[in-house]
mmCIF file of C-alpha atoms in Angstrom:
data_model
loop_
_atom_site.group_PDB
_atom_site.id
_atom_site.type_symbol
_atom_site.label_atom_id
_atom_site.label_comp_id
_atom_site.label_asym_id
_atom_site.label_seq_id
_atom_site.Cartn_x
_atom_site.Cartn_y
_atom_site.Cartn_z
ATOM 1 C CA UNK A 1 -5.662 -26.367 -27.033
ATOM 2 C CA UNK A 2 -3.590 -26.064 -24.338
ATOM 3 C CA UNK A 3 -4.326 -24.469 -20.991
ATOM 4 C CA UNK A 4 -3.064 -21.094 -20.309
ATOM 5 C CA UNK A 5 -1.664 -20.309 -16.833
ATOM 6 C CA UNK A 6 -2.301 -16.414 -15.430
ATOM 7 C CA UNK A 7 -0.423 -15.837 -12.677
ATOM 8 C CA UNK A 8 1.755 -13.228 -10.662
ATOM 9 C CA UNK A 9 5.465 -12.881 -12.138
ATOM 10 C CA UNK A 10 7.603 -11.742 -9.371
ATOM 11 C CA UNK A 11 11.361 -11.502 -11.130
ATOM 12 C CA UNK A 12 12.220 -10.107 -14.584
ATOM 13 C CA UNK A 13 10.743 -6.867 -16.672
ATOM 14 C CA UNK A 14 7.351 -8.066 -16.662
ATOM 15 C CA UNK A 15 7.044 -8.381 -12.800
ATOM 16 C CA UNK A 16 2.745 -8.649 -12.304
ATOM 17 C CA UNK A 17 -0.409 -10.762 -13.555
ATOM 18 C CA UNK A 18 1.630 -11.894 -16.677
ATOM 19 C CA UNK A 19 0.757 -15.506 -19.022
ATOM 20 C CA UNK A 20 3.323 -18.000 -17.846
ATOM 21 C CA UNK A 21 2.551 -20.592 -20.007
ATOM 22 C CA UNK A 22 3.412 -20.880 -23.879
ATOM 23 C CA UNK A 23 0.807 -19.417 -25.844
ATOM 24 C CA UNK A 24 0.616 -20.816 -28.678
ATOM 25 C CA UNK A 25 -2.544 -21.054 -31.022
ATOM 26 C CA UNK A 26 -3.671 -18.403 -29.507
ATOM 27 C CA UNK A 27 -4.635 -15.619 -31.226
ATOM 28 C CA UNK A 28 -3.948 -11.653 -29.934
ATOM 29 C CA UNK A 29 -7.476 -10.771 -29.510
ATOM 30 C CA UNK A 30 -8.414 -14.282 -27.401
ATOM 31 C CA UNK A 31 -4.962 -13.419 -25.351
ATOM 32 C CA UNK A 32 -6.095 -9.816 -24.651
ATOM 33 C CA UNK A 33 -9.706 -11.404 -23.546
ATOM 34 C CA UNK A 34 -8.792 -13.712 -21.511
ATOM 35 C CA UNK A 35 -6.117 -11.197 -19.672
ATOM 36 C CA UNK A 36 -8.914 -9.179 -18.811
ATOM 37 C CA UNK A 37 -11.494 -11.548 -17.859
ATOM 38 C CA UNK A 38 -10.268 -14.330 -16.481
ATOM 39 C CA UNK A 39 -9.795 -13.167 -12.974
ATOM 40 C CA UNK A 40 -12.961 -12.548 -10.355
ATOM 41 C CA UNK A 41 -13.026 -9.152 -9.632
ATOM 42 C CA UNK A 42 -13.311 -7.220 -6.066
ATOM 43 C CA UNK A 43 -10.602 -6.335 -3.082
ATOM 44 C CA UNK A 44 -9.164 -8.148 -0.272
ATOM 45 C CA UNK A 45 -8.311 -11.664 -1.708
ATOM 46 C CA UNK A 46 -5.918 -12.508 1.366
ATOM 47 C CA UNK A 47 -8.730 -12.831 3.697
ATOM 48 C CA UNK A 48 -9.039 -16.002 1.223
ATOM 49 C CA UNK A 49 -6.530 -17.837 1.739
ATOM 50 C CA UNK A 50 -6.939 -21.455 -0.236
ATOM 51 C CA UNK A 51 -10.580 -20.369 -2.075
ATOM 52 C CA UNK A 52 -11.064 -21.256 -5.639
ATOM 53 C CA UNK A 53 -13.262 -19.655 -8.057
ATOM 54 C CA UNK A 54 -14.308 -20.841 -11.100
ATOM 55 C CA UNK A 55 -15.782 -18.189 -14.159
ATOM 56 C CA UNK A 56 -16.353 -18.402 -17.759
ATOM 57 C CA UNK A 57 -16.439 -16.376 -20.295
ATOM 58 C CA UNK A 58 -17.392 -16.117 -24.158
ATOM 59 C CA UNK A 59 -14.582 -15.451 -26.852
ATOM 60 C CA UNK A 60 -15.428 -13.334 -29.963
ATOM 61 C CA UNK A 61 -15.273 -16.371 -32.196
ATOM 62 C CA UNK A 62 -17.996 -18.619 -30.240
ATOM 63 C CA UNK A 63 -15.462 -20.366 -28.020
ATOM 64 C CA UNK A 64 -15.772 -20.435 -23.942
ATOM 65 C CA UNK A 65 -13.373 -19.670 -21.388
ATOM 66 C CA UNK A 66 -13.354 -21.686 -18.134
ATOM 67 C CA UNK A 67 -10.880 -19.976 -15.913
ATOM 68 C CA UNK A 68 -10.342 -22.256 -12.277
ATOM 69 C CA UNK A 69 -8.561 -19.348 -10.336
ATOM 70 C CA UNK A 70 -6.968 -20.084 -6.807
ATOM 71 C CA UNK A 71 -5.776 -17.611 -4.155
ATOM 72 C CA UNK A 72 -2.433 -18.701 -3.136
ATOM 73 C CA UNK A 73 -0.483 -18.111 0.481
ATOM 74 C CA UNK A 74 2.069 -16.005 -1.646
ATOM 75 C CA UNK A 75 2.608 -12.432 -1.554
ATOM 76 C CA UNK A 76 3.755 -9.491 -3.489
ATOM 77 C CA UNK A 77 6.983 -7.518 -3.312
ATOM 78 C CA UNK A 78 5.087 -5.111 -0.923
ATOM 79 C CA UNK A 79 3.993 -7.845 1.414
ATOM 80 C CA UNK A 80 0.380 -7.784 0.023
ATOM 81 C CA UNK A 81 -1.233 -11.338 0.014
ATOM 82 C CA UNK A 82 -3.783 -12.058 -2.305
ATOM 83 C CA UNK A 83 -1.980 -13.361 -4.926
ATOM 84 C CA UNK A 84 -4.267 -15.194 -7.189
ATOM 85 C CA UNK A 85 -3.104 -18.147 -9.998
ATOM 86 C CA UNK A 86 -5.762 -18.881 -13.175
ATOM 87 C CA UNK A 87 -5.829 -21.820 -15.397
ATOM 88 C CA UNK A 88 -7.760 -20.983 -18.242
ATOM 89 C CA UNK A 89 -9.540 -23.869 -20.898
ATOM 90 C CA UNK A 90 -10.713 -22.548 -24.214
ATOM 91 C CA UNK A 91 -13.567 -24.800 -25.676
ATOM 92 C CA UNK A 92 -16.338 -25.335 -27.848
ATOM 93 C CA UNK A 93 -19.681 -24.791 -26.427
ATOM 94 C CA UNK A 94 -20.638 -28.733 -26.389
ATOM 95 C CA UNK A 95 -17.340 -29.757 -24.590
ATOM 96 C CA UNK A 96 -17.655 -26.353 -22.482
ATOM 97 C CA UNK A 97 -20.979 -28.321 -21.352
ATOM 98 C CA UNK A 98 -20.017 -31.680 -20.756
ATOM 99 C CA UNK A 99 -16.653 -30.155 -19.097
ATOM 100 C CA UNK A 100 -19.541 -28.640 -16.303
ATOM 101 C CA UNK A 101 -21.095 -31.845 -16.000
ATOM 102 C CA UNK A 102 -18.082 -34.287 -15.493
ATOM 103 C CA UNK A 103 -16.898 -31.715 -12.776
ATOM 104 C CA UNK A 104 -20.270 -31.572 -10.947
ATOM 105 C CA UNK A 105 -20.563 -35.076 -10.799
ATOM 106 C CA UNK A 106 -16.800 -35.186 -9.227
ATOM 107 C CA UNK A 107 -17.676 -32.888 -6.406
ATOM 108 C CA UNK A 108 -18.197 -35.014 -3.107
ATOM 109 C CA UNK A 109 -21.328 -37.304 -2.136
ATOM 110 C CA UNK A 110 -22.780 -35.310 0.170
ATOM 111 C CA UNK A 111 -22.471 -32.326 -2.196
ATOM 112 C CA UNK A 112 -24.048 -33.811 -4.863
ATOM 113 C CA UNK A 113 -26.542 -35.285 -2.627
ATOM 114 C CA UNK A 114 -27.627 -31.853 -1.640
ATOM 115 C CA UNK A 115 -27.250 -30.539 -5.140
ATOM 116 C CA UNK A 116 -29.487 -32.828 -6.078
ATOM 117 C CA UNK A 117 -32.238 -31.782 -4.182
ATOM 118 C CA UNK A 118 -32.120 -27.952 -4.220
ATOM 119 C CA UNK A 119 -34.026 -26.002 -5.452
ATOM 120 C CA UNK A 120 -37.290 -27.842 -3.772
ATOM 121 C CA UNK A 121 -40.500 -26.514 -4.971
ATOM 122 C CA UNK A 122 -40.314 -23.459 -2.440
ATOM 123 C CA UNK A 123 -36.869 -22.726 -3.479
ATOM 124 C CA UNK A 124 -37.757 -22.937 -7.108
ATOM 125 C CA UNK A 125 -40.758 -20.253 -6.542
ATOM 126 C CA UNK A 126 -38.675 -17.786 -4.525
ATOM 127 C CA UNK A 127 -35.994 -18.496 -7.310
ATOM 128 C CA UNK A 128 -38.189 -17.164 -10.181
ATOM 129 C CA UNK A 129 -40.001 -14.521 -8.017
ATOM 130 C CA UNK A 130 -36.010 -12.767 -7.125
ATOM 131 C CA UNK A 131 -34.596 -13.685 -10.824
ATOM 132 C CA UNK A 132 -37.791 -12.923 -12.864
ATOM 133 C CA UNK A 133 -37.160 -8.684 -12.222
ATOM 134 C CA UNK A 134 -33.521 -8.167 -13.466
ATOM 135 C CA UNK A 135 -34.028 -10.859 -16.277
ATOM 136 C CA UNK A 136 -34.251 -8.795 -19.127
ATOM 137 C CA UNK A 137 -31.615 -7.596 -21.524
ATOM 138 C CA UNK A 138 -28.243 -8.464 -19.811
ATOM 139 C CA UNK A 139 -29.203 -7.759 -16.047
ATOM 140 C CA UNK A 140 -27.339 -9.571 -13.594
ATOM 141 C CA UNK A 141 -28.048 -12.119 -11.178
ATOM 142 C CA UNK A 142 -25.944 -11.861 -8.102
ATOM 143 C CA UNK A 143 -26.371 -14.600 -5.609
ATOM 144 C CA UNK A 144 -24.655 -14.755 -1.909
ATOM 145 C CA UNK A 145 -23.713 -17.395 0.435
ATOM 146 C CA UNK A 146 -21.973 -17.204 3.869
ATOM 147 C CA UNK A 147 -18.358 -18.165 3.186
ATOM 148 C CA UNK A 148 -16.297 -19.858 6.695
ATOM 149 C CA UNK A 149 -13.419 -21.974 4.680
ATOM 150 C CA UNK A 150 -13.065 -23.476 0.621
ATOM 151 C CA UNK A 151 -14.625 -26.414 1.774
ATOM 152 C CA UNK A 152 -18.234 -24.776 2.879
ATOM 153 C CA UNK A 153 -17.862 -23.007 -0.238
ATOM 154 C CA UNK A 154 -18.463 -26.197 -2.942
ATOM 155 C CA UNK A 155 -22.199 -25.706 -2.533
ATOM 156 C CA UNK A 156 -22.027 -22.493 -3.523
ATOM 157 C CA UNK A 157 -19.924 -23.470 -7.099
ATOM 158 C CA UNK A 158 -22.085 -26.580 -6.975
ATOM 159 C CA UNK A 159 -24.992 -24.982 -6.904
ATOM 160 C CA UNK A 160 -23.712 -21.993 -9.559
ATOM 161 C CA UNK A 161 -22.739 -24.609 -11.931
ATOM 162 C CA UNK A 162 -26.381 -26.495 -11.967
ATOM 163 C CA UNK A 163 -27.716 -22.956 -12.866
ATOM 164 C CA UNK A 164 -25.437 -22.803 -15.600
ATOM 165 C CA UNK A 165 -26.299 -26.372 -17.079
ATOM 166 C CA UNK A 166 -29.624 -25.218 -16.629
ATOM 167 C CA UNK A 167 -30.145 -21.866 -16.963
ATOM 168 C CA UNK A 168 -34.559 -22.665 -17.705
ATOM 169 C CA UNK A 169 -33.864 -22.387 -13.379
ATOM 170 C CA UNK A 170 -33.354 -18.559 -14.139
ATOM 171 C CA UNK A 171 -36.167 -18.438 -16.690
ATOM 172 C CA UNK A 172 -32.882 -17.648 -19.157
ATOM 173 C CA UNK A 173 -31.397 -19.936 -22.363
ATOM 174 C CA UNK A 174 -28.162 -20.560 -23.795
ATOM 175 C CA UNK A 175 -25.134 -19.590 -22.566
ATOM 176 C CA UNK A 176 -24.851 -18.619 -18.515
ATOM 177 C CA UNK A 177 -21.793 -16.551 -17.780
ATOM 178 C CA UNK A 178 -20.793 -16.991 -14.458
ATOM 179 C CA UNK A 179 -18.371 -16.199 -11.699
ATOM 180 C CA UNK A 180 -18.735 -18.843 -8.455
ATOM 181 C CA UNK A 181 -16.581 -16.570 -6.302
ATOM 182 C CA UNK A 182 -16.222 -12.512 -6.149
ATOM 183 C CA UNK A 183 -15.861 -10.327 -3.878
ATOM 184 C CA UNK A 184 -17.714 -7.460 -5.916
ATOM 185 C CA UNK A 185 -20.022 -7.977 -8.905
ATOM 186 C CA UNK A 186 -19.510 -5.026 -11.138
ATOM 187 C CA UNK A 187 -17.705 -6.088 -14.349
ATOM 188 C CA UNK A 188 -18.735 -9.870 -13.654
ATOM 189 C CA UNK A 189 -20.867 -12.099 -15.505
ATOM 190 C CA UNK A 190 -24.645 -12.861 -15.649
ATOM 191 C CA UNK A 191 -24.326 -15.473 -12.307
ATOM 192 C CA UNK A 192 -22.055 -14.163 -9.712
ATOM 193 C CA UNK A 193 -21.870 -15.147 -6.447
ATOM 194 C CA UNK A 194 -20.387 -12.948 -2.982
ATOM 195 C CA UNK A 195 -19.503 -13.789 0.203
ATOM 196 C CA UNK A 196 -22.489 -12.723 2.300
ATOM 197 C CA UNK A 197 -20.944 -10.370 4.428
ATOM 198 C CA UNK A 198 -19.398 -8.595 0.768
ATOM 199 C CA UNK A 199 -23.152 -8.890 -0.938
ATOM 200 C CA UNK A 200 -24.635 -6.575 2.428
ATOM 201 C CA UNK A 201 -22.336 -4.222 1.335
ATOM 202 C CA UNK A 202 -23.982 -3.753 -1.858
ATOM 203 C CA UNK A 203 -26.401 -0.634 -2.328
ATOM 204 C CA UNK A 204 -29.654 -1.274 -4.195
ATOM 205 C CA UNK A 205 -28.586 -4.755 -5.754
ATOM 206 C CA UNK A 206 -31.123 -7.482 -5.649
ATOM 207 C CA UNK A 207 -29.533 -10.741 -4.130
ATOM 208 C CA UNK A 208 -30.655 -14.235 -3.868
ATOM 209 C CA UNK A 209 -29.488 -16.085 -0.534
ATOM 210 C CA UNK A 210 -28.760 -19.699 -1.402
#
């Protein structure tokens, strides 16, 4: 199917987060979904200038939702910046999966490098001593890394999306909702990851520093 585009509508009657792409094929209920979910949640987007998150999502019907969101220089008719743009893919879990692992083998060398090695045996103990608490039911894992520009940021969604491909790293199976950039966790997915400075703010929520 064709990607959808979610983004802010600044002229016409439906001024606001509105789809600007045809949407076609699509039925009401994956439409409504996707509205609702395909954006990272949380306040203060313009101190963001540039970031990119990416999140995904399950569909009623088995599909996944990969939404690549990116917050823009643009702002709002009150002067607000923030403005955030989503591309959202709809797929089948197997090409939801090998989607993840074409685009973490397309992140940069010394990325992957670093990818590569983490967690080490010490980070893989402290990894299931943090996660092995809040893993039961649908209890969220909320990880935090400090964030300086987009760039320093792709170790963080690196790192997010080798938990996803294998979620055995969270003592979890199957599918890994995830989020690699918030600014709040509630209403997020399994895997979420904050800004440092946001994740201090949070009261009685376990976190795991990457």
């Amino acid at each position: 199917m064709q990607p959808l585009v979610l983004e802010y509508v600044f002229e016409g009657h439906q001024r606001g987060y509105n789809f600007t792409s045809p949407t076609r094929g699509y039925r009401a209920a994956d439409l409504k979904a996707i509205w609702r979910n395909a954006m990272p949640r949380g306040q203060g987007w313009a101190a963001y200038t540039g970031a990119r998150s990416l999140k995904s999502f399950a569909l009623d019907d088995g599909r996944l939702a990969l939404s690549e969101v990116t917050v823009t220089d643009r702002r709002d008719e009150s002067g607000r910046g923030g403005i955030r743009r989503a591309v959202i893919q709809v797929m089948y879990p197997g090409a939801y999966v090998e989607y993840l692992k074409d685009r973490l083998r397309r992140f940069p060398e010394a990325v992957r490098a670093a990818v590569d090695r983490w967690p080490s045996l010490s980070q893989r103990g402290q990894l299931f001593d943090r996660a092995r608490p809040r893993l039961r039911g649908d209890s969220q894992i909320v990880c935090a890394y400090p964030y300086r520009d987009p760039e320093s940021w792709l170790m963080t969604e690196a790192i997010l999306l080798k938990l996803a491909l294998t979620p055995g790293l969270l003592l979890r199976s199957g599918f890994l909702p995830f989020t690699t950039l918030a600014l709040e966790c509630r209403d997020e997915g399994v895997l979420v990851a904050l800004p440092a400075d946001r994740a201090s703010r949070l009261n009685g929520v376990p976190v795991i520093a990457l």
